[in-house]
Each structure stands twice: as structure tokens, then as C-alpha cells.
Amino acid sequence: MKAANTLVAALLASDPHEAGGERVIFVSGDDADAKSEVIALFDDAGFSVIDLGDLIPGGAMQQVRGPLSGVNLIRLPEAN
């Protein structure tokens, strides 16, 4: 399981609600039950969770120098 590896600790510790949206957290893993529990924890904390799939491909995207490393994304609510 890999989760919340793309952001620095200060961002993770700050309020996940920013600019009217929710800070995005990425997760990946091979155990669907464990991943569901982690996703629920981050949802309850106010983050917007994106499941990157299995550990090897999803984890690689979160690694240092990976395409998502250090990227601070905010998911804005959909317009009605």
C-alpha cells in the first residue's frame, strides 16, 4: 500500500479544504480491502482520494521524481 506519498508533511497536516475544494491524495495497493479502509480514512479527514490502482504502477507514479511527486492538486466541486 502506498498513500499520501506525493505531498510534504506540512501540506498533509494543513486543512485539506482549500480554495473551495479538497486537497487530492493518491493511493495505490494490491489489497482491495486495505485500500478501501485507507480511502475511507482520507475521505473522513476531508481529502479527495484518487485510486491509482495496483501498487507497482500506481506506486511508481507517486515516487520521488515520478509524475505526481510534489504535485498539490485541489479538486473543486462540480458546477451545477
Coordinates of C-alpha atoms in Angstrom, one line a residue:
M1 CA 0.0 0.0 0.0
K2 CA 1.2 3.5 -0.9
A3 CA -0.8 6.5 0.1
A4 CA -0.2 10.3 0.5
N5 CA 3.4 10.0 -0.7
T6 CA 3.3 12.9 -3.1
L7 CA 3.0 15.8 -0.6
V8 CA 5.3 17.2 2.0
A9 CA 4.2 16.8 5.7
A10 CA 3.3 20.4 6.1
L11 CA 0.6 20.1 3.4
L12 CA -0.7 16.9 4.8
A13 CA -1.0 18.5 8.2
S14 CA -2.8 21.5 6.9
D15 CA -6.6 21.8 6.3
P16 CA -7.4 19.7 3.3
H17 CA -10.1 22.2 2.3
E18 CA -8.6 24.9 0.1
A19 CA -9.9 27.3 -2.4
G20 CA -13.4 25.9 -2.0
G21 CA -12.3 22.4 -2.8
E22 CA -10.5 19.4 -1.3
R23 CA -6.8 18.5 -1.5
V24 CA -6.1 15.4 -3.6
I25 CA -4.5 12.3 -2.1
F26 CA -3.3 9.4 -4.2
V27 CA -3.4 5.8 -3.1
S28 CA -2.3 2.5 -4.7
G29 CA -2.1 -1.0 -3.5
D30 CA -2.8 -4.7 -4.2
D31 CA -5.1 -5.4 -1.2
A32 CA -8.6 -4.1 -2.1
D33 CA -9.9 -4.3 1.5
A34 CA -6.9 -2.4 2.9
K35 CA -7.1 0.2 0.2
S36 CA -10.8 0.7 0.9
E37 CA -10.1 1.3 4.6
V38 CA -7.3 3.8 3.8
I39 CA -9.6 5.6 1.3
A40 CA -12.3 5.8 3.9
L41 CA -9.9 7.4 6.4
F42 CA -8.8 10.1 4.0
D43 CA -12.4 10.7 2.9
D44 CA -13.4 11.2 6.5
A45 CA -10.5 13.6 7.0
G46 CA -11.8 15.8 4.1
F47 CA -9.4 14.8 1.3
S48 CA -10.4 13.9 -2.2
V49 CA -8.9 10.4 -2.9
I50 CA -7.8 9.1 -6.3
D51 CA -7.1 5.4 -6.5
L52 CA -4.1 4.8 -8.8
G53 CA -4.7 1.1 -9.0
D54 CA -2.1 -1.7 -8.2
L55 CA 1.0 -1.0 -6.2
I56 CA 3.7 -1.3 -8.8
P57 CA 2.2 1.1 -11.5
G58 CA 0.4 3.4 -9.0
G59 CA 3.3 3.5 -6.6
A60 CA 5.8 4.4 -9.4
M61 CA 3.7 7.5 -10.2
Q62 CA 4.0 8.6 -6.5
Q63 CA 7.8 8.0 -6.2
V64 CA 10.2 10.9 -5.9
R65 CA 10.8 12.2 -9.5
G66 CA 7.6 10.4 -10.5
P67 CA 4.9 12.4 -12.4
L68 CA 2.9 13.1 -9.2
S69 CA 5.7 13.7 -6.8
G70 CA 5.2 17.1 -5.1
V71 CA 2.1 18.0 -7.0
N72 CA -0.5 19.7 -4.8
L73 CA -3.9 19.3 -6.5
I74 CA -7.2 20.7 -5.4
R75 CA -10.4 19.1 -6.6
L76 CA -13.1 21.7 -7.0
P77 CA -16.8 20.9 -6.7
E78 CA -18.6 20.3 -9.9
A79 CA -20.6 23.3 -11.3
N80 CA -24.4 22.8 -11.3

